[in-house]
Amino acid sequence: MLELVPGEMNVENPAEPSAATVLQDVLERVGRGDRAAFSELYDQMAPRVLGLVTRLLRDPAQSEEVAQEIFLEIWQTSTRFDPNKGGAATWILTMTHRRAVDRVRASQASRDRDVRVGIRDLDVDIDHVAESVEVRIESERVEKAMARLTDMQRQAITLSYYGGYTNSEVATMLSVPIGTIKTRIRDGMIRLRDELGVAS
Amino acid sequence: MTDDKDPGNLTGSYALGAVDAAELADFEAHLAQSHQTRDEVTELMDTAVLLGLAAAPVQPSAGLKASIMGQLDAHPQLPSEATGFVASDFAGPAARKASARWFSKPVTALVAVAAAIALFVAGGVVTTTITQDNFAQQQADQLAAINAADDVQRAAVDLDGGGTATLVWSNELLRSALVVDGLATLPTDRQYQLWYIDGAGARPAGVFDVAASGSTWRVLEGTMNTGDTVGVTVEPRGGSPVPTTDPVVVITSA
């Protein structure tokens, strides 16, 4: 679970509740209609949500629009969040990614995206917030784990997750059979899981 | 090659949201049956979340928060009723947690609503592939509203091919939804079209597709008048102004 990942723990003072526990508590209060909690959740998560959406969509205005839809969905469906079924960050980020991918696939522009656009490094020049130490540690861990994948695995995972492409689209782009793509992604994700110490 | 056929090979793609629409229903059916696959997907989804958290944070514009807060009233929270309609007959807390997640994670919340209804009316499990967008959200909200209405009614018919179609409606809300199970999939240039039919003729009420599982649901467009008959015909993709084929489903709401 996400809570067990070192990057999520409060390293400075183990006696204080971890960031994950705090977030879960806030989300549960949102689920009971608490608007102050929703405001707090927004302050905590908006840069992360918008960061991921922007990574996929690139366009700042469109990304904010999607982020707005995501927070309204969080508000509406938080009544059904159950901490026994997964962490709060998992819940929010999974919803965020799904919404961003839906938008990428729905927009005609994305359909016309050039193969090179998809394959080049998907970094984008945006007004990023100053990253906290905690965020930087997380990013560096992921970066290091990604570096241990084969180029083929990394490419397939990057195109899928940050590019929003389906298996068959990735297969077409890279001119390899779809079964090969599925295997590369699975092997790569299992490697990442092990490198990052994610276990249920 | 065998990889193409083995659904277990899709765990990574599923965690990344990259499974092609055509394969999604079959994979989710496989998930429901294999806890080995489910455990793997759970871990890979948590791994994917770390990829999400690794994206550089972006500061929202100053107006975004106020805009969202201002819209809360217009977006009422969904009732928290249980969506755990799938029996967790798996041993161990980890497996139970994993199985619970499949059927009530946000991604499938809408599906769970539909499935709960389908279970209620048809007694079978429905796997519906829904594109999660505003339209789907709107549809789910409307479906929930119809089911929550004081005067909700249901009528079911058997289909020629062996499935069932169930109409759920509320005269108070002037709305209805059709839940189908066992409807044939159509060639890509065709779609099913819904109609409200009364003495004056047929009014178009939206189009829908059926996934390989043959099960789906759709809230009809437009308003329903008391006593209307609901029909479904096969039409060219996008629908027709008037029915051009004989109906495959006819249900009277009276």
CSV table of C-alpha atoms in Angstrom, one decimal:
chain,number,residue,atom,x,y,z
A,1,MET,CA,0.0,0.0,0.0
A,2,LEU,CA,1.0,3.5,-0.6
A,3,GLU,CA,1.2,4.2,3.1
A,4,LEU,CA,4.1,1.9,3.4
A,5,VAL,CA,6.2,3.7,0.8
A,6,PRO,CA,9.0,5.6,2.6
A,7,GLY,CA,8.4,8.7,0.5
A,8,GLU,CA,5.0,9.0,2.1
A,9,MET,CA,6.1,8.8,5.7
A,10,ASN,CA,6.8,11.6,7.9
A,11,VAL,CA,10.5,11.2,8.1
A,12,GLU,CA,11.2,14.2,10.3
A,13,ASN,CA,8.9,13.2,13.2
A,14,PRO,CA,7.6,9.7,13.2
A,15,ALA,CA,5.4,10.5,16.2
A,16,GLU,CA,3.2,12.7,14.0
A,17,PRO,CA,0.6,11.1,11.8
A,18,SER,CA,1.9,10.4,8.3
A,19,ALA,CA,0.9,12.5,5.3
A,20,ALA,CA,-1.1,9.6,4.1
A,21,THR,CA,-3.1,9.2,7.3
A,22,VAL,CA,-3.8,13.0,7.4
A,23,LEU,CA,-5.0,12.9,3.7
A,24,GLN,CA,-7.3,9.9,4.5
A,25,ASP,CA,-8.8,11.7,7.4
A,26,VAL,CA,-9.4,14.8,5.3
A,27,LEU,CA,-11.0,12.8,2.5
A,28,GLU,CA,-13.3,11.0,4.9
A,29,ARG,CA,-14.5,14.3,6.3
A,30,VAL,CA,-15.1,15.5,2.7
A,31,GLY,CA,-17.3,12.4,2.4
A,32,ARG,CA,-19.4,13.7,5.2
A,33,GLY,CA,-20.1,16.9,3.4
A,34,ASP,CA,-17.4,19.0,5.2
A,35,ARG,CA,-16.6,21.9,3.0
A,36,ALA,CA,-13.7,23.1,5.1
A,37,ALA,CA,-12.1,19.7,4.7
A,38,PHE,CA,-12.7,19.9,1.0
A,39,SER,CA,-10.9,23.2,0.9
A,40,GLU,CA,-8.0,21.7,2.8
A,41,LEU,CA,-8.0,18.7,0.4
A,42,TYR,CA,-7.8,21.1,-2.5
A,43,ASP,CA,-4.9,23.0,-1.0
A,44,GLN,CA,-3.0,19.8,-0.4
A,45,MET,CA,-3.7,18.0,-3.6
A,46,ALA,CA,-4.4,20.6,-6.3
A,47,PRO,CA,-0.8,21.0,-7.4
A,48,ARG,CA,-0.4,17.2,-7.6
A,49,VAL,CA,-3.6,16.7,-9.5
A,50,LEU,CA,-2.9,19.6,-11.9
A,51,GLY,CA,0.7,18.4,-12.2
A,52,LEU,CA,-0.4,15.0,-13.5
A,53,VAL,CA,-3.2,16.4,-15.7
A,54,THR,CA,-0.8,18.9,-17.3
A,55,ARG,CA,1.8,16.2,-17.9
A,56,LEU,CA,-0.8,14.4,-20.1
A,57,LEU,CA,-2.6,17.4,-21.7
A,58,ARG,CA,0.1,20.0,-21.8
A,59,ASP,CA,-2.4,22.8,-22.5
A,60,PRO,CA,-2.7,24.8,-19.2
A,61,ALA,CA,-6.3,26.0,-19.7
A,62,GLN,CA,-7.6,22.6,-20.7
A,63,SER,CA,-5.7,21.1,-17.8
A,64,GLU,CA,-7.3,23.4,-15.3
A,65,GLU,CA,-10.7,22.6,-16.7
A,66,VAL,CA,-10.1,18.9,-16.2
A,67,ALA,CA,-8.7,19.5,-12.7
A,68,GLN,CA,-11.9,21.3,-11.9
A,69,GLU,CA,-14.0,18.3,-13.1
A,70,ILE,CA,-11.8,16.0,-11.0
A,71,PHE,CA,-12.3,18.0,-7.8
A,72,LEU,CA,-16.0,18.1,-8.4
A,73,GLU,CA,-16.0,14.3,-8.9
A,74,ILE,CA,-13.9,14.0,-5.7
A,75,TRP,CA,-16.6,16.0,-3.9
A,76,GLN,CA,-19.5,14.0,-5.3
A,77,THR,CA,-18.0,10.5,-4.9
A,78,SER,CA,-16.0,11.0,-1.7
A,79,THR,CA,-19.1,9.6,0.1
A,80,ARG,CA,-18.0,6.2,-1.3
A,81,PHE,CA,-14.3,6.3,-0.4
A,82,ASP,CA,-13.5,3.4,1.8
A,83,PRO,CA,-10.0,3.4,3.4
A,84,ASN,CA,-10.1,-0.4,3.7
A,85,LYS,CA,-10.0,-0.6,-0.1
A,86,GLY,CA,-7.0,1.6,-0.8
A,87,GLY,CA,-5.3,4.8,0.3
A,88,ALA,CA,-6.6,8.3,-0.3
A,89,ALA,CA,-3.8,9.3,-2.6
A,90,THR,CA,-4.4,6.1,-4.7
A,91,TRP,CA,-8.0,7.0,-4.9
A,92,ILE,CA,-7.4,10.6,-6.0
A,93,LEU,CA,-4.5,9.9,-8.4
A,94,THR,CA,-6.3,7.0,-10.1
A,95,MET,CA,-9.3,9.2,-10.7
A,96,THR,CA,-7.1,12.0,-11.9
A,97,HIS,CA,-5.2,9.8,-14.4
A,98,ARG,CA,-8.4,8.3,-15.7
A,99,ARG,CA,-10.0,11.8,-16.3
A,100,ALA,CA,-6.9,13.1,-18.0
A,101,VAL,CA,-6.7,10.1,-20.2
A,102,ASP,CA,-10.3,10.4,-21.2
A,103,ARG,CA,-9.7,14.0,-22.2
A,104,VAL,CA,-6.6,13.2,-24.2
A,105,ARG,CA,-8.4,10.5,-26.1
A,106,ALA,CA,-11.5,12.6,-26.6
A,107,SER,CA,-9.7,15.5,-28.2
A,108,GLN,CA,-9.2,15.3,-31.9
A,109,ALA,CA,-5.9,17.1,-31.5
A,110,SER,CA,-4.5,14.1,-29.6
A,111,ARG,CA,-5.6,11.7,-32.3
A,112,ASP,CA,-3.4,13.6,-34.7
A,113,ARG,CA,-0.5,13.7,-32.3
A,114,ASP,CA,2.6,12.8,-34.2
A,115,VAL,CA,4.6,9.7,-33.3
A,116,ARG,CA,7.6,11.8,-32.5
A,117,VAL,CA,5.6,13.9,-30.0
A,118,GLY,CA,4.5,10.8,-28.3
A,119,ILE,CA,8.0,9.3,-28.1
A,120,ARG,CA,10.0,12.4,-27.1
A,121,ASP,CA,10.5,13.1,-23.5
A,122,LEU,CA,7.1,14.3,-22.3
A,123,ASP,CA,8.4,17.1,-20.1
A,124,VAL,CA,6.7,20.3,-20.6
A,125,ASP,CA,7.6,23.9,-19.8
A,126,ILE,CA,5.1,25.0,-17.1
A,127,ASP,CA,5.2,27.2,-14.1
A,128,HIS,CA,6.0,24.4,-11.6
A,129,VAL,CA,5.7,25.0,-7.9
A,130,ALA,CA,8.8,24.8,-5.9
A,131,GLU,CA,9.0,21.1,-5.0
A,132,SER,CA,9.1,20.2,-1.3
A,133,VAL,CA,11.9,17.9,-0.2
A,134,GLU,CA,9.3,15.2,0.2
A,135,VAL,CA,8.1,15.6,-3.4
A,136,ARG,CA,11.6,15.6,-4.7
A,137,ILE,CA,12.5,12.4,-2.9
A,138,GLU,CA,9.5,10.7,-4.4
A,139,SER,CA,10.3,11.9,-7.9
A,140,GLU,CA,14.0,10.9,-7.6
A,141,ARG,CA,13.0,7.4,-6.4
A,142,VAL,CA,10.7,6.9,-9.3
A,143,GLU,CA,13.3,8.3,-11.7
A,144,LYS,CA,15.9,5.9,-10.4
A,145,ALA,CA,13.5,3.0,-10.6
A,146,MET,CA,12.6,4.0,-14.2
A,147,ALA,CA,16.3,4.1,-15.1
A,148,ARG,CA,16.6,0.4,-14.2
A,149,LEU,CA,14.0,-0.6,-16.8
A,150,THR,CA,15.1,-1.6,-20.3
A,151,ASP,CA,14.7,1.2,-22.8
A,152,MET,CA,11.8,-0.7,-24.4
A,153,GLN,CA,10.0,-1.1,-21.1
A,154,ARG,CA,10.4,2.6,-20.2
A,155,GLN,CA,9.3,3.8,-23.6
A,156,ALA,CA,6.1,1.6,-23.5
A,157,ILE,CA,5.2,2.7,-19.9
A,158,THR,CA,5.9,6.4,-20.6
A,159,LEU,CA,3.8,6.4,-23.7
A,160,SER,CA,0.9,4.6,-21.9
A,161,TYR,CA,0.9,6.5,-18.6
A,162,TYR,CA,2.1,10.0,-19.4
A,163,GLY,CA,1.0,9.9,-23.1
A,164,GLY,CA,-2.4,8.3,-22.6
A,165,TYR,CA,-2.0,5.9,-25.5
A,166,THR,CA,-3.7,2.5,-25.6
A,167,ASN,CA,-1.8,-0.7,-26.2
A,168,SER,CA,-2.7,-0.9,-29.8
A,169,GLU,CA,-1.7,2.8,-30.3
A,170,VAL,CA,1.7,2.1,-28.7
A,171,ALA,CA,2.1,-1.0,-30.8
A,172,THR,CA,1.4,0.9,-34.0
A,173,MET,CA,3.7,3.7,-33.0
A,174,LEU,CA,6.6,1.4,-32.3
A,175,SER,CA,5.7,-1.1,-35.0
A,176,VAL,CA,5.7,-4.1,-32.8
A,177,PRO,CA,3.0,-6.7,-32.1
A,178,ILE,CA,0.5,-5.7,-29.4
A,179,GLY,CA,1.3,-8.8,-27.4
A,180,THR,CA,4.9,-7.6,-27.2
A,181,ILE,CA,3.7,-4.2,-25.8
A,182,LYS,CA,1.5,-5.9,-23.2
A,183,THR,CA,4.5,-8.0,-22.0
A,184,ARG,CA,6.9,-5.1,-22.0
A,185,ILE,CA,4.5,-3.0,-19.9
A,186,ARG,CA,3.8,-5.8,-17.5
A,187,ASP,CA,7.4,-6.8,-17.0
A,188,GLY,CA,8.4,-3.1,-16.6
A,189,MET,CA,5.6,-2.4,-14.1
A,190,ILE,CA,6.6,-5.5,-12.0
A,191,ARG,CA,10.2,-4.3,-12.1
A,192,LEU,CA,9.0,-0.8,-10.9
A,193,ARG,CA,6.9,-2.3,-8.2
A,194,ASP,CA,9.9,-4.3,-6.9
A,195,GLU,CA,12.3,-1.4,-7.2
A,196,LEU,CA,9.8,0.9,-5.4
A,197,GLY,CA,9.0,-1.6,-2.7
A,198,VAL,CA,5.2,-1.6,-3.4
A,199,ALA,CA,3.5,-4.6,-1.9
A,200,SER,CA,0.0,-5.2,-0.8
B,1,MET,CA,1.4,-15.5,-30.2
B,2,THR,CA,0.0,-16.7,-26.9
B,3,ASP,CA,0.6,-13.3,-25.2
B,4,ASP,CA,-2.2,-11.9,-27.2
B,5,LYS,CA,-4.6,-14.3,-25.7
B,6,ASP,CA,-3.6,-14.5,-22.1
B,7,PRO,CA,-5.6,-11.9,-20.1
B,8,GLY,CA,-3.1,-12.2,-17.3
B,9,ASN,CA,-0.6,-10.4,-19.5
B,10,LEU,CA,-2.8,-7.2,-19.3
B,11,THR,CA,-2.2,-6.4,-15.6
B,12,GLY,CA,0.4,-3.7,-16.3
B,13,SER,CA,-1.6,-2.2,-19.1
B,14,TYR,CA,-4.7,-2.1,-16.9
B,15,ALA,CA,-2.9,-0.4,-14.1
B,16,LEU,CA,-1.8,2.3,-16.6
B,17,GLY,CA,-5.3,2.7,-18.1
B,18,ALA,CA,-4.0,1.5,-21.5
B,19,VAL,CA,-6.2,-1.5,-22.2
B,20,ASP,CA,-8.0,-1.1,-25.5
B,21,ALA,CA,-11.7,-0.6,-25.1
B,22,ALA,CA,-12.5,-3.8,-27.0
B,23,GLU,CA,-10.5,-5.9,-24.4
B,24,LEU,CA,-11.6,-4.2,-21.3
B,25,ALA,CA,-14.8,-6.1,-20.5
B,26,ASP,CA,-13.1,-9.4,-21.0
B,27,PHE,CA,-10.2,-8.5,-18.8
B,28,GLU,CA,-12.5,-7.2,-16.0
B,29,ALA,CA,-14.4,-10.5,-16.2
B,30,HIS,CA,-11.1,-12.3,-15.8
B,31,LEU,CA,-10.2,-10.1,-12.9
B,32,ALA,CA,-13.4,-11.0,-11.1
B,33,GLN,CA,-12.4,-14.7,-11.3
B,34,SER,CA,-8.7,-14.7,-10.6
B,35,HIS,CA,-7.4,-13.3,-7.4
B,36,GLN,CA,-3.9,-13.9,-8.5
B,37,THR,CA,-4.5,-11.4,-11.3
B,38,ARG,CA,-6.3,-9.1,-8.9
B,39,ASP,CA,-3.5,-9.0,-6.4
B,40,GLU,CA,-1.0,-8.2,-9.1
B,41,VAL,CA,-3.2,-5.4,-10.5
B,42,THR,CA,-3.7,-3.9,-7.0
B,43,GLU,CA,0.1,-3.7,-6.6
B,44,LEU,CA,0.7,-2.4,-10.1
B,45,MET,CA,-2.0,0.3,-9.6
B,46,ASP,CA,-0.3,1.5,-6.5
B,47,THR,CA,2.9,1.5,-8.5
B,48,ALA,CA,1.2,3.6,-11.2
B,49,VAL,CA,0.1,6.1,-8.5
B,50,LEU,CA,3.8,6.7,-7.7
B,51,LEU,CA,4.3,7.5,-11.4
B,52,GLY,CA,1.5,10.0,-11.0
B,53,LEU,CA,3.0,11.6,-7.9
B,54,ALA,CA,6.3,11.8,-9.7
B,55,ALA,CA,4.9,14.3,-12.2
B,56,ALA,CA,6.1,17.8,-11.4
B,57,PRO,CA,3.4,19.7,-9.3
B,58,VAL,CA,1.8,22.7,-11.1
B,59,GLN,CA,0.4,25.7,-9.2
B,60,PRO,CA,-3.3,26.3,-10.2
B,61,SER,CA,-4.4,29.7,-11.2
B,62,ALA,CA,-5.8,31.9,-8.5
B,63,GLY,CA,-9.4,31.6,-9.6
B,64,LEU,CA,-9.6,27.8,-9.8
B,65,LYS,CA,-10.3,27.1,-6.2
B,66,ALA,CA,-13.1,29.7,-5.9
B,67,SER,CA,-14.6,28.4,-9.1
B,68,ILE,CA,-14.7,24.9,-7.8
B,69,MET,CA,-16.0,25.9,-4.3
B,70,GLY,CA,-18.7,27.9,-6.0
B,71,GLN,CA,-20.0,24.8,-7.9
B,72,LEU,CA,-20.3,22.5,-4.9
B,73,ASP,CA,-24.0,23.3,-4.5
B,74,ALA,CA,-24.7,22.4,-8.0
B,75,HIS,CA,-23.0,19.0,-7.6
B,76,PRO,CA,-24.7,17.2,-4.7
B,77,GLN,CA,-22.7,14.3,-3.1
B,78,LEU,CA,-23.8,10.9,-4.2
B,79,PRO,CA,-25.5,8.7,-1.6
B,80,SER,CA,-23.0,6.5,0.2
B,81,GLU,CA,-24.9,3.3,-0.2
B,82,ALA,CA,-22.9,0.1,-0.4
B,83,THR,CA,-21.6,-0.8,-3.8
B,84,GLY,CA,-20.1,-4.0,-2.6
B,85,PHE,CA,-22.4,-6.2,-4.6
B,86,VAL,CA,-19.7,-8.8,-5.3
B,87,ALA,CA,-19.4,-11.5,-2.7
B,88,SER,CA,-15.9,-11.4,-1.2
B,89,ASP,CA,-15.6,-15.1,-1.0
B,90,PHE,CA,-11.9,-14.9,-1.0
B,91,ALA,CA,-9.8,-15.8,2.0
B,92,GLY,CA,-7.5,-13.3,3.8
B,93,PRO,CA,-7.8,-9.6,4.3
B,94,ALA,CA,-5.3,-8.8,1.5
B,95,ALA,CA,-7.4,-10.7,-1.0
B,96,ARG,CA,-10.6,-9.2,0.3
B,97,LYS,CA,-9.1,-5.8,0.1
B,98,ALA,CA,-8.0,-6.4,-3.4
B,99,SER,CA,-11.3,-7.8,-4.5
B,100,ALA,CA,-13.2,-5.0,-2.8
B,101,ARG,CA,-11.2,-2.5,-4.7
B,102,TRP,CA,-12.2,-3.8,-8.2
B,103,PHE,CA,-15.8,-3.3,-7.6
B,104,SER,CA,-15.9,0.0,-5.8
B,105,LYS,CA,-12.9,2.0,-6.8
B,106,PRO,CA,-14.0,5.3,-8.3
B,107,VAL,CA,-13.4,4.0,-11.8
B,108,THR,CA,-16.2,1.5,-11.4
B,109,ALA,CA,-18.5,3.4,-9.2
B,110,LEU,CA,-20.8,4.0,-12.1
B,111,VAL,CA,-20.6,0.5,-13.2
B,112,ALA,CA,-21.5,-0.6,-9.7
B,113,VAL,CA,-24.7,1.5,-9.8
B,114,ALA,CA,-25.7,0.0,-13.1
B,115,ALA,CA,-24.8,-3.5,-12.0
B,116,ALA,CA,-26.6,-3.2,-8.7
B,117,ILE,CA,-29.7,-2.3,-10.6
B,118,ALA,CA,-29.2,-5.0,-13.1
B,119,LEU,CA,-28.7,-7.5,-10.3
B,120,PHE,CA,-31.9,-6.3,-8.8
B,121,VAL,CA,-33.9,-6.6,-12.0
B,122,ALA,CA,-32.3,-9.5,-13.8
B,123,GLY,CA,-30.4,-11.4,-11.1
B,124,GLY,CA,-27.2,-11.5,-13.1
B,125,VAL,CA,-23.9,-9.6,-13.1
B,126,VAL,CA,-23.5,-7.0,-15.7
B,127,THR,CA,-20.1,-5.8,-16.9
B,128,THR,CA,-20.5,-2.5,-18.6
B,129,THR,CA,-17.8,-0.6,-20.3
B,130,ILE,CA,-18.5,3.1,-19.7
B,131,THR,CA,-16.4,6.0,-20.9
B,132,GLN,CA,-15.9,8.1,-17.9
B,133,ASP,CA,-16.8,11.5,-18.9
B,134,ASN,CA,-19.4,14.1,-18.1
B,135,PHE,CA,-21.9,12.2,-20.2
B,136,ALA,CA,-21.4,9.0,-18.2
B,137,GLN,CA,-21.5,10.9,-14.9
B,138,GLN,CA,-24.7,12.6,-15.9
B,139,GLN,CA,-26.2,9.3,-17.0
B,140,ALA,CA,-25.3,7.7,-13.7
B,141,ASP,CA,-26.8,10.5,-11.7
B,142,GLN,CA,-30.0,10.3,-13.7
B,143,LEU,CA,-30.1,6.6,-13.3
B,144,ALA,CA,-29.6,6.9,-9.6
B,145,ALA,CA,-32.4,9.6,-9.5
B,146,ILE,CA,-34.8,7.3,-11.3
B,147,ASN,CA,-34.1,4.5,-9.0
B,148,ALA,CA,-34.5,6.7,-6.0
B,149,ALA,CA,-37.8,8.1,-7.1
B,150,ASP,CA,-40.8,7.3,-4.9
B,151,ASP,CA,-42.8,6.1,-8.0
B,152,VAL,CA,-40.0,4.0,-9.6
B,153,GLN,CA,-41.4,1.2,-11.7
B,154,ARG,CA,-39.9,-1.7,-13.7
B,155,ALA,CA,-41.0,-3.8,-16.6
B,156,ALA,CA,-38.9,-6.6,-18.3
B,157,VAL,CA,-39.2,-8.5,-21.5
B,158,ASP,CA,-37.3,-11.5,-22.9
B,159,LEU,CA,-35.3,-10.8,-26.0
B,160,ASP,CA,-35.4,-13.1,-29.1
B,161,GLY,CA,-31.7,-13.9,-28.8
B,162,GLY,CA,-32.2,-15.1,-25.2
B,163,GLY,CA,-31.4,-12.0,-23.1
B,164,THR,CA,-33.6,-9.6,-21.3
B,165,ALA,CA,-34.3,-5.9,-21.4
B,166,THR,CA,-35.6,-4.0,-18.4
B,167,LEU,CA,-37.2,-0.6,-18.4
B,168,VAL,CA,-36.9,1.4,-15.2
B,169,TRP,CA,-39.0,4.6,-15.1
B,170,SER,CA,-40.5,7.3,-13.0
B,171,ASN,CA,-43.6,9.1,-14.2
B,172,GLU,CA,-42.8,11.8,-11.6
B,173,LEU,CA,-39.4,12.5,-13.1
B,174,LEU,CA,-40.6,11.9,-16.7
B,175,ARG,CA,-37.5,9.8,-17.2
B,176,SER,CA,-36.6,6.2,-18.0
B,177,ALA,CA,-33.6,4.0,-18.4
B,178,LEU,CA,-33.2,0.8,-20.3
B,179,VAL,CA,-31.0,-2.0,-18.9
B,180,VAL,CA,-30.2,-4.8,-21.4
B,181,ASP,CA,-28.5,-8.1,-21.0
B,182,GLY,CA,-27.7,-10.4,-23.9
B,183,LEU,CA,-28.2,-8.0,-26.8
B,184,ALA,CA,-26.1,-8.8,-29.9
B,185,THR,CA,-23.1,-6.6,-30.7
B,186,LEU,CA,-23.5,-4.7,-34.0
B,187,PRO,CA,-21.1,-3.9,-36.8
B,188,THR,CA,-19.2,-0.7,-36.2
B,189,ASP,CA,-21.4,1.3,-38.6
B,190,ARG,CA,-24.6,0.5,-36.7
B,191,GLN,CA,-25.9,1.5,-33.3
B,192,TYR,CA,-29.0,0.7,-31.3
B,193,GLN,CA,-31.4,3.6,-31.1
B,194,LEU,CA,-34.0,4.3,-28.4
B,195,TRP,CA,-37.4,5.6,-29.1
B,196,TYR,CA,-40.3,6.9,-27.1
B,197,ILE,CA,-43.4,5.8,-28.9
B,198,ASP,CA,-47.0,7.0,-28.5
B,199,GLY,CA,-50.1,7.5,-30.7
B,200,ALA,CA,-48.4,10.3,-32.5
B,201,GLY,CA,-45.3,8.3,-33.6
B,202,ALA,CA,-41.7,7.7,-32.4
B,203,ARG,CA,-39.5,10.3,-30.8
B,204,PRO,CA,-35.7,9.6,-30.9
B,205,ALA,CA,-34.3,9.1,-27.4
B,206,GLY,CA,-30.6,8.5,-27.9
B,207,VAL,CA,-28.2,5.8,-29.3
B,208,PHE,CA,-26.0,3.2,-27.6
B,209,ASP,CA,-23.5,0.5,-28.2
B,210,VAL,CA,-23.3,-2.9,-26.7
B,211,ALA,CA,-20.0,-4.4,-25.6
B,212,ALA,CA,-19.0,-8.0,-26.2
B,213,SER,CA,-20.7,-9.0,-22.9
B,214,GLY,CA,-24.0,-7.9,-24.4
B,215,SER,CA,-24.9,-5.9,-21.3
B,216,THR,CA,-25.3,-2.2,-20.9
B,217,TRP,CA,-27.7,0.5,-19.8
B,218,ARG,CA,-28.8,3.9,-21.0
B,219,VAL,CA,-30.9,6.7,-19.6
B,220,LEU,CA,-33.2,7.8,-22.4
B,221,GLU,CA,-33.0,11.4,-23.8
B,222,GLY,CA,-36.0,13.7,-23.7
B,223,THR,CA,-39.1,13.4,-21.5
B,224,MET,CA,-41.3,10.4,-21.1
B,225,ASN,CA,-45.0,10.7,-21.1
B,226,THR,CA,-47.1,8.4,-18.9
B,227,GLY,CA,-47.9,5.3,-20.8
B,228,ASP,CA,-45.2,5.7,-23.5
B,229,THR,CA,-43.8,2.6,-25.1
B,230,VAL,CA,-40.0,2.4,-25.3
B,231,GLY,CA,-38.6,0.7,-28.4
B,232,VAL,CA,-35.1,-0.1,-29.6
B,233,THR,CA,-34.1,-0.4,-33.3
B,234,VAL,CA,-30.9,-1.0,-35.2
B,235,GLU,CA,-29.9,2.2,-37.1
B,236,PRO,CA,-26.9,3.6,-38.9
B,237,ARG,CA,-24.3,4.9,-36.4
B,238,GLY,CA,-25.4,8.2,-35.0
B,239,GLY,CA,-29.1,7.4,-35.3
B,240,SER,CA,-32.0,8.2,-37.6
B,241,PRO,CA,-34.8,10.8,-37.4
B,242,VAL,CA,-37.4,8.0,-37.7
B,243,PRO,CA,-37.0,4.3,-37.1
B,244,THR,CA,-35.9,2.5,-40.3
B,245,THR,CA,-36.0,-1.1,-39.0
B,246,ASP,CA,-38.3,-3.3,-36.9
B,247,PRO,CA,-37.7,-2.9,-33.2
B,248,VAL,CA,-35.7,-5.5,-31.4
B,249,VAL,CA,-37.1,-4.4,-28.0
B,250,VAL,CA,-40.5,-3.1,-27.2
B,251,ILE,CA,-41.6,-2.4,-23.6
B,252,THR,CA,-44.7,-0.6,-22.5
B,253,SER,CA,-44.6,1.5,-19.4
B,254,ALA,CA,-48.0,0.8,-18.2
